[in-house]
XYZ file of C-alpha atoms in Angstrom:
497
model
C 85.454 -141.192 153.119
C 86.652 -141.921 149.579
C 83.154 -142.592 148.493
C 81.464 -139.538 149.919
C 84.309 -137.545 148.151
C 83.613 -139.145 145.094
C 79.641 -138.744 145.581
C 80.104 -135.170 146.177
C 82.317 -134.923 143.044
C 79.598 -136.394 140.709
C 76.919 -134.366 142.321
C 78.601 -131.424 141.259
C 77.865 -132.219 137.438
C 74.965 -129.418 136.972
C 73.749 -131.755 133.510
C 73.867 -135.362 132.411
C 75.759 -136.036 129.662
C 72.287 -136.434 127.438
C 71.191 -133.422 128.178
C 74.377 -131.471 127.960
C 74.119 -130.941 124.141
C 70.929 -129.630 124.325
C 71.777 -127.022 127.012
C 75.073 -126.283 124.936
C 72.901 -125.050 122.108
C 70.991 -122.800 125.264
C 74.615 -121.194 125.752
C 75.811 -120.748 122.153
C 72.142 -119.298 121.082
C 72.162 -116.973 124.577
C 75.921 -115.919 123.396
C 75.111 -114.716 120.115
C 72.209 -112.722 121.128
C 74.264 -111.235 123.801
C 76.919 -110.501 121.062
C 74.577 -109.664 118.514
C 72.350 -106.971 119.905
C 76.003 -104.866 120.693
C 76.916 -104.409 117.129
C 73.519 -105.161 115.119
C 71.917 -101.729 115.743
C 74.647 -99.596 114.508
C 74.344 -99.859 110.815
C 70.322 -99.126 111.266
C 70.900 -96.048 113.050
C 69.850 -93.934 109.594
C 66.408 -95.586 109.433
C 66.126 -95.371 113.362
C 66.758 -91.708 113.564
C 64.603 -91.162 110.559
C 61.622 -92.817 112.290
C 61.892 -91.353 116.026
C 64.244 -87.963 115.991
C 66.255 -87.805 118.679
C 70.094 -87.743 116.300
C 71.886 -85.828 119.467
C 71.885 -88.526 121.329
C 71.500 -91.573 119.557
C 75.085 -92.821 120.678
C 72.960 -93.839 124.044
C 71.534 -96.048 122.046
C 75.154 -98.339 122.252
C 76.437 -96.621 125.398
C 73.458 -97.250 127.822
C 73.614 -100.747 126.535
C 76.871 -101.748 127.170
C 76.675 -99.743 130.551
C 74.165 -101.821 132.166
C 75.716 -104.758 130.720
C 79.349 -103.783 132.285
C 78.111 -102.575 135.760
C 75.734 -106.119 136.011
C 78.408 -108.369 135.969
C 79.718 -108.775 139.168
C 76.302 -108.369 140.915
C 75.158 -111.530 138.386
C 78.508 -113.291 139.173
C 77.289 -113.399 143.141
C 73.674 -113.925 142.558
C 74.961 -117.459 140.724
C 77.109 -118.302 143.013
C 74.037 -117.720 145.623
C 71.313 -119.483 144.056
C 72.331 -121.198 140.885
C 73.296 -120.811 137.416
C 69.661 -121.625 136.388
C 67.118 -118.690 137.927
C 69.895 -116.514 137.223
C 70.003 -117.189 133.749
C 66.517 -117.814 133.168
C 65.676 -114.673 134.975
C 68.356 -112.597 132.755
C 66.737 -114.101 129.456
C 63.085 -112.627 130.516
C 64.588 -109.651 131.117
C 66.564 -109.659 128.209
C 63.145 -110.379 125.851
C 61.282 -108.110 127.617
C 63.737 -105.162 126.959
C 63.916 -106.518 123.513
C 59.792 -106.428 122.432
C 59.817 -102.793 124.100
C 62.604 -101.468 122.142
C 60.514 -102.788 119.156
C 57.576 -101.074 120.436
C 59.715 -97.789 121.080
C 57.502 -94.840 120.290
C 60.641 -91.750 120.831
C 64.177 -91.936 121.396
C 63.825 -91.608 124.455
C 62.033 -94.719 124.805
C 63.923 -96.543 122.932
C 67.760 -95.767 124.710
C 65.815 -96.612 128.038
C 64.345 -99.944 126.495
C 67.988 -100.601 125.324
C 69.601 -100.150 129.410
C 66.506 -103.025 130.159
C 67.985 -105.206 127.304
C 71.144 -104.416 128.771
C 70.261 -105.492 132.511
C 69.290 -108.735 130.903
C 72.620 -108.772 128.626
C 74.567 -109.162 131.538
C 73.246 -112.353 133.046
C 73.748 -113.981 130.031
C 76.967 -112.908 129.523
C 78.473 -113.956 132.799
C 76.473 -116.836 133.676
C 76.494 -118.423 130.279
C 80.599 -118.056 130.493
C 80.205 -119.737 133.839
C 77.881 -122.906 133.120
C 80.243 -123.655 130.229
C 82.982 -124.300 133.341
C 80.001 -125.996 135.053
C 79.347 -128.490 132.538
C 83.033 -129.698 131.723
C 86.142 -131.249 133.250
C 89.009 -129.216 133.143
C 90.292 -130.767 129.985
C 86.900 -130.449 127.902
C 86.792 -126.918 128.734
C 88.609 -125.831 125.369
C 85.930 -127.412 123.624
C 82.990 -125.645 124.791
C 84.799 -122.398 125.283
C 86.340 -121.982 121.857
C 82.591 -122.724 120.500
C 81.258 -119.626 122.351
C 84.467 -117.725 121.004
C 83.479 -118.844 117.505
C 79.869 -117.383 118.074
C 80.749 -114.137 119.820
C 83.114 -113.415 117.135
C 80.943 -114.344 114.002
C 77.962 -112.814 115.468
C 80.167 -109.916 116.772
C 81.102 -108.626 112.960
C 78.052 -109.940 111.834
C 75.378 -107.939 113.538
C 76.057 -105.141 111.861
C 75.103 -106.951 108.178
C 72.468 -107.909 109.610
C 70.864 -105.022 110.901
C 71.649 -102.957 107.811
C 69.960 -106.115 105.927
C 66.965 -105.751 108.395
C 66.427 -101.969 107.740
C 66.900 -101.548 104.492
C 64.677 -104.989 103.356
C 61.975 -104.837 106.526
C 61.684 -102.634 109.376
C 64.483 -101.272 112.139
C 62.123 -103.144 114.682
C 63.094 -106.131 113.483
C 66.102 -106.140 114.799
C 64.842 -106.231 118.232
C 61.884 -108.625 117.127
C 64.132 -111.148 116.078
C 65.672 -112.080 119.196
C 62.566 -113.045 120.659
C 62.301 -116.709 118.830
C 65.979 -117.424 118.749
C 65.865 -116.121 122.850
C 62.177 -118.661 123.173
C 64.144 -121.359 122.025
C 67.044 -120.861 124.009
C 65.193 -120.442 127.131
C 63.003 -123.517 126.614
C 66.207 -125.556 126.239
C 67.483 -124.244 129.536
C 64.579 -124.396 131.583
C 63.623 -128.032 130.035
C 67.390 -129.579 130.676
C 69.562 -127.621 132.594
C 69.143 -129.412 135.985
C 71.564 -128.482 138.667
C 72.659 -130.613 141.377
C 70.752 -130.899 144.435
C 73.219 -128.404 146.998
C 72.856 -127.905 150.690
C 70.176 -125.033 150.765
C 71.707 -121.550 151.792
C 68.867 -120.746 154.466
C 70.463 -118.029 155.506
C 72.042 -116.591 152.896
C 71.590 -112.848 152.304
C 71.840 -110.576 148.720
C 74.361 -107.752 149.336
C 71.741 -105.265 147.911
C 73.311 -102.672 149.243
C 76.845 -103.251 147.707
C 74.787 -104.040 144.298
C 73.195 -100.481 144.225
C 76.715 -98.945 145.011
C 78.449 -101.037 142.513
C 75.812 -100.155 139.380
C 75.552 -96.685 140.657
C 79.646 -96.319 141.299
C 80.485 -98.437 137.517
C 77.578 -96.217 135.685
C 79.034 -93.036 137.053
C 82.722 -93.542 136.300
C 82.068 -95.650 132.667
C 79.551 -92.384 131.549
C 81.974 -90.207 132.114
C 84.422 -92.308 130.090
C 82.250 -92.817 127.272
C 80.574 -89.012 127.136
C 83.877 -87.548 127.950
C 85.184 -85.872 124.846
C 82.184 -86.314 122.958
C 79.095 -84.955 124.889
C 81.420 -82.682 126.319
C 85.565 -81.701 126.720
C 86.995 -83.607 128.962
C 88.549 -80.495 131.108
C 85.011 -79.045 131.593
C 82.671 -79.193 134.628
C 80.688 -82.470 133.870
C 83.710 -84.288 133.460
C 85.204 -83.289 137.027
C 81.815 -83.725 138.150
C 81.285 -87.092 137.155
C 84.475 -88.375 137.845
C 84.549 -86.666 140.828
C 81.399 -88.103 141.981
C 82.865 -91.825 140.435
C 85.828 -91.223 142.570
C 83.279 -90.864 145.678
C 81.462 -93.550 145.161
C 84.651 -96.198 144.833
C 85.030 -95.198 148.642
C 81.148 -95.939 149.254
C 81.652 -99.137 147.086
C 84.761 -100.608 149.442
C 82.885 -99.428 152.668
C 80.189 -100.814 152.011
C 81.705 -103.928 150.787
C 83.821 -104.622 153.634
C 80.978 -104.495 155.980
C 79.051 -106.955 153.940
C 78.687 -110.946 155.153
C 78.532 -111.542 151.702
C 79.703 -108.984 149.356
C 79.187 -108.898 145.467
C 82.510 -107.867 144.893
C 84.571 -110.137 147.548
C 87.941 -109.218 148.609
C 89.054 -112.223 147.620
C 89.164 -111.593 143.724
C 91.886 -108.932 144.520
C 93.764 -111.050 147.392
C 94.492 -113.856 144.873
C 97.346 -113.329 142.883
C 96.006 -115.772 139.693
C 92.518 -113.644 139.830
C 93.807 -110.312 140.451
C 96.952 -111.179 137.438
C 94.387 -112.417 134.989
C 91.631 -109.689 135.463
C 94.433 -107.170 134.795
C 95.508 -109.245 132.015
C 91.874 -109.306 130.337
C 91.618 -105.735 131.379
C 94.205 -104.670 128.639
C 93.289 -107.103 126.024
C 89.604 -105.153 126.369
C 91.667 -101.973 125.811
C 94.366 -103.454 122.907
C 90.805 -104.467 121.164
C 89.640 -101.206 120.392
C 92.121 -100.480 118.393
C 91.238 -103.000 115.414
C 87.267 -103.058 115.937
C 86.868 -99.295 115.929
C 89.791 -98.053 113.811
C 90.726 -100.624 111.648
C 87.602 -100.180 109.847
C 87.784 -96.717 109.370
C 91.290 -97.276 107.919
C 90.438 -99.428 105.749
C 87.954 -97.401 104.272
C 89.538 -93.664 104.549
C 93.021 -94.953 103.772
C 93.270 -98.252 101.829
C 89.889 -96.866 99.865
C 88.130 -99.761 100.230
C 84.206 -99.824 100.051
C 82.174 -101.265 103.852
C 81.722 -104.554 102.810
C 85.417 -104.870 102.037
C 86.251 -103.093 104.983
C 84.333 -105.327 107.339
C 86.332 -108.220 105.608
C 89.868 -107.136 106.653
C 88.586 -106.972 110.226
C 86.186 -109.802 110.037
C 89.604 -112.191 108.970
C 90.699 -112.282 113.095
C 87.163 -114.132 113.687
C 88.589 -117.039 111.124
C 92.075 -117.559 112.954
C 90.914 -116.606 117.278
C 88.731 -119.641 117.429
C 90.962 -122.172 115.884
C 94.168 -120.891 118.063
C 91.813 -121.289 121.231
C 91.214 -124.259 120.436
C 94.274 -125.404 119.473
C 95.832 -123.886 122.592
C 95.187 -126.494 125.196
C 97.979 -128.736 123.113
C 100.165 -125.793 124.129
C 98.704 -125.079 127.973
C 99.142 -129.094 128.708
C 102.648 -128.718 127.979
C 103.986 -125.621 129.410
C 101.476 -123.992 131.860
C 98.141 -121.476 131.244
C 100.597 -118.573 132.452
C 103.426 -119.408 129.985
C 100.764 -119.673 126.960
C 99.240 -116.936 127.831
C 102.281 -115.103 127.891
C 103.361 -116.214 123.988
C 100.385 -115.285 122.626
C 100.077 -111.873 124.177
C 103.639 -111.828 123.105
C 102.561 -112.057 119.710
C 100.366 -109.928 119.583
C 102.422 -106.890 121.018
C 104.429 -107.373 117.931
C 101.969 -107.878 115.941
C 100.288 -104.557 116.737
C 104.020 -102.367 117.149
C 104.314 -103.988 113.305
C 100.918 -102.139 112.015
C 102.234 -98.416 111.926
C 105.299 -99.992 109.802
C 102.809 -100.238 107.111
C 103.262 -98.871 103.867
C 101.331 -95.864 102.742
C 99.008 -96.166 101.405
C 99.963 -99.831 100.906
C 97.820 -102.858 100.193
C 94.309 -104.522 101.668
C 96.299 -107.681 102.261
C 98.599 -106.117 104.292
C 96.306 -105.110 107.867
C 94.343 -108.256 106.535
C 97.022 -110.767 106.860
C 97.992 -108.679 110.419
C 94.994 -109.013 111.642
C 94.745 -112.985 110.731
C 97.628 -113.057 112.749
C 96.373 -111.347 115.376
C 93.511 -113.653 116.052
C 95.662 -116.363 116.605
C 98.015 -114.922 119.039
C 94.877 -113.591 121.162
C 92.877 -117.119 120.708
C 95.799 -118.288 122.452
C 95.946 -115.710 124.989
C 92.379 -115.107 126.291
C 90.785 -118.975 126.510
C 93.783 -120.390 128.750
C 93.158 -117.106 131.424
C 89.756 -118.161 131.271
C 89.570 -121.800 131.241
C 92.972 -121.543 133.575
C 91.256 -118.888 136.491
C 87.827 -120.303 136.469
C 89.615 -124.133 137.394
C 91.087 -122.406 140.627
C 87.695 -122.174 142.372
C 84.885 -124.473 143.309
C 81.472 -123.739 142.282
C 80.637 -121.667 144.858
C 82.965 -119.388 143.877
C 83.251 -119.693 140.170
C 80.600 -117.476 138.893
C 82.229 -114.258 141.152
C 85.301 -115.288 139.448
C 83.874 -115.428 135.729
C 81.772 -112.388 136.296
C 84.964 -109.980 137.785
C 87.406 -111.371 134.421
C 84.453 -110.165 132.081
C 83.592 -106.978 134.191
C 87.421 -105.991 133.785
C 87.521 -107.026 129.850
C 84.420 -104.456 129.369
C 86.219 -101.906 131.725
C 89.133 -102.313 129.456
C 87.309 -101.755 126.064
C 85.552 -98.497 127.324
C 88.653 -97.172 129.008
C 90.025 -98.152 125.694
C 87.746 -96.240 123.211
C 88.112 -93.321 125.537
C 91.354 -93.013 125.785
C 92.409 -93.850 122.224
C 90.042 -91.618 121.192
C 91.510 -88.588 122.389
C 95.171 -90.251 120.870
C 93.198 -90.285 117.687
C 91.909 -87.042 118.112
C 95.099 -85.558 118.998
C 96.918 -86.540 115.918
C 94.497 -85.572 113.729
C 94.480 -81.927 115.102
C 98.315 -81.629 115.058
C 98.521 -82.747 111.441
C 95.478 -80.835 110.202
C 95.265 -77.722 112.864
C 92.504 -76.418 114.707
C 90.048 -79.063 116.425
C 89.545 -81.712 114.037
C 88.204 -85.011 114.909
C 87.792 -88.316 112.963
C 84.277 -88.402 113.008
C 83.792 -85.218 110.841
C 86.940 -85.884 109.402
C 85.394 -89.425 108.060
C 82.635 -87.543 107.156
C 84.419 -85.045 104.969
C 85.845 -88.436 103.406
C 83.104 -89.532 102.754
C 81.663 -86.512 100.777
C 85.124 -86.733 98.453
C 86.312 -83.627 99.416
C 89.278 -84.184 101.716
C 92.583 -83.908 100.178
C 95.359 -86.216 100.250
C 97.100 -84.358 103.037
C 93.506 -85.912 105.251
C 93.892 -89.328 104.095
C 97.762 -89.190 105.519
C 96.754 -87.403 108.391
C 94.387 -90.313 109.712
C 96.616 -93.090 108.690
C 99.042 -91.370 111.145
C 96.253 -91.462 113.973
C 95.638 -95.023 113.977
C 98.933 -95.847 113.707
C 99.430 -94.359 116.728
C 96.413 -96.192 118.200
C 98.108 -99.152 117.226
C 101.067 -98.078 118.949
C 99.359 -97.867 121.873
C 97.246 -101.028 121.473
C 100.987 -103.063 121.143
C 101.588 -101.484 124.366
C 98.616 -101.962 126.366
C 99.745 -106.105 125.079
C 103.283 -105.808 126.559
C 101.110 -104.495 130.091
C 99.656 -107.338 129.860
C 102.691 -109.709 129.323
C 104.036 -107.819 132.018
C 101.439 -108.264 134.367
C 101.390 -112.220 133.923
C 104.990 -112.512 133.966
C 105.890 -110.301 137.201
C 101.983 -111.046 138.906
C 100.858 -114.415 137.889
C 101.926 -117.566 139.273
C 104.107 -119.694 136.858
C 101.716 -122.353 137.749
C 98.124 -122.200 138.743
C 96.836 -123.453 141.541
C 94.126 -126.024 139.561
C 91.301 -127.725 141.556
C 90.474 -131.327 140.902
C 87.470 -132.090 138.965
């Protein structure tokens, strides 16, 4: 008996050790593109818009991107979990290069936002299943290694897409942004499809694809994350496609759990909600997606509006928390062997509440090394927040159940970040309309900035909106604490290796 056990326990390694570097440079190559292609087209937008038309509604060009990425998750989660890390990812990849040599080939706008949902379809896969091999490959305590790696490159590629593309446009072409992930994708899937090999598993003869909870998912996630994203921009948010769309989300949430509780084997199983360390830690991950808006979207527009600083200097004070998050993660398992995933989790999103009530204390119009040294800060106190929910939820479940697990934490941290820009939007919004009058918004606000002709009165009036987005940011952190403290177990239920 003890040596079947022990069989079964070394059959579950999905690499040999000699190949596992080379399929570790797959992962951290399929995570930057992933990370990458979100940012990288933003500072090209100019050229873009120049070359095809289309300015109305070039914001698809990020939306309908990180919507099919979002609503994908949880139906790639299940499809690993079904057949194995490897088709799924290898499947994702094509997908993802395909999407990427027709946005290059893009002859309207048109063309090109719907070439951007087909990178996005592929985006997803990688995102969740290369999250979910790095649990695959490693023992519970090597995990910090391999996971604070694929921090390091989501967070340097992350701020430095947009460099890049602006490098791309202004020195070659906009289509080489898209052109460019085709060799770095080649290589990456020629290492995966060369040495990933997965253990030989009893064969799932008759298992069955939910296809019909898929559709209702994507259709039920795209309805209800458009309306978040378009809402107050396309149109108010008290107007008829708002109640329509949300409306219609609301309907298909009820189609979604019908549908889902009929199913032998459902892409979203109940499960992930009945477990008290899965449910606690999606909600958890849920709010650090919405805290996270507040530096990446604001913070830059602070720096720049407020502190006067030009882009490049800008992008530094932000680009500081991608210096100090991977070294905390890593660092945190010294902290997690000693008192618990919960309890870490808990003093870093601890932190980081302060950290964030602490930004509208800021002087006006104070120094660059003030929000620089903040945010430094504030990438260690999340590095030691987000990588011990991970590494900590995805060692409470076997294989089989591991990449449903992995896919619903990173389905909840996108939910998060668009619920996030939505609603701190409007808070932004808000203030900037009581402290100016009328109905103005940062964007043409910014704008007006930019031109030199705002007066001082502006400049005061937006450092009072994102202080207030910060407020809210530190808050959305003590929801989280919360949540872990009053919903998560003190101890996890690990799984042996």
């Amino acid at each position: 008996m003890g040596s079947t056990s022990s069989a079964a326990r070394e059959s579950a390694r999905p690499a040999t050790t000699d190949r596992r570097g080379a399929v570790v440079a797959a992962l951290m190559l399929s995570m930057a593109l992933a990370a990458l292609d979100a940012t990288i087209v933003s500072t090209a937008v100019p050229q873009i818009v120049g070359d095809l038309g289309g300015f109305s509604v070039f914001s698809w060009l990020f939306s309908g991107y990180l919507l099919a990425v979002t609503v994908t998750l949880p139906v790639y989660g299940k499809l690993s979990d079904t057949f194995g890390r490897k088709p799924v990812l290898v499947a994702g990849s094509v997908v993802f290069l395909v999407g990427s040599l027709l946005c290059a080939l893009a002859w309207n706008m048109g063309a090109l936002i719907a070439f951007r949902v087909v990178q996005g379809l592929g985006g997803g896969a990688l995102q969740g299943t290369v999250q979910t091999l790095a649990a695959d490959l490693y023992p519970l305590k090597d995990r910090p290694r391999i996971q604070s790696k694929l921090s390091t490159v989501w967070a340097v590629s992350a701020v430095a897409g947009p460099g890049l593309g602006g490098m791309l446009a202004a020195y070659a072409d906009w289509r080489w942004i898209f052109l460019v992930n085709l060799p770095i994708g080649a290589v990456a899937l020629w290492l995966i499809v060369r040495h990933l090999h997965e253990p030989g598993r009893e064969k799932r003869t008759h298992a069955r694809v939910d296809w019909a909870g898929a559709l209702a998912v994507f259709a039920c996630g795209g309805v209800l994350l458009t309306a978040l994203v378009q809402g107050g921009v396309a149109w108010p948010w008290l107007s008829a496609p708002s109640f329509a769309l949300f409306g219609t989300g609301l309907a298909l949430v009820a189609v979604v759990v019908l549908v889902e509780r009929r199913a032998a084997e459902p892409i979203i199983p109940g499960w992930v909600w009945r477990r008290r360390t899965i449910a606690a830690v999606n909600l958890a991950l849920g709010a650090l997606g919405l805290l996270m808006v507040a530096p990446t979207v604001f913070l830059p527009t602070y720096a720049q509006s407020v502190l006067g600083l030009a882009p490049v200097a800008a992008g530094f004070v932000l680009s500081v928390w991608t210096l100090s998050w991977p070294v905390s993660a890593a660092l945190s398992q010294h902290v997690y062997r000693r008192i618990g995933f919960r309890n870490t989790a808990m003093l870093g999103i601890g932190a980081a509440a302060l950290i964030l009530f602490a930004f509208p204390f800021l002087p006006y119009p104070g120094q660059a090394w003030q929000p620089t040294l903040l945010m430094l800060l504030l990438g260690a106190a999340l590095g030691l927040f987000q990588l011990p929910l991970i590494v900590g939820v995805q060692s409470t479940v076997g294989w089989a159940e591991r990449g449903t697990t992995t896919a619903s934490v990173l389905f909840c941290r996108q939910s998060g970040q668009t619920v996030g820009a939505a609603v701190f939007g409007a808070v932004a919004n808000g203030v900037l309309a009581a402290r100016l009058g009328g109905a103005s918004d940062l964007d043409s606000v910014t704008r007006a900035l930019g031109s030199g002709t705002a007066p001082e009165a502006t400049r005061r009036a937006i450092a009072d909106a994102v202080h207030a987005v910060y407020f809210g940011a530190s808050c959305a952190a003590a929801l989280a604490f919360l949540v872990l403290l009053f919903l998560a177990p003190r101890k996890f239920p690990v799984l042996g290796d």
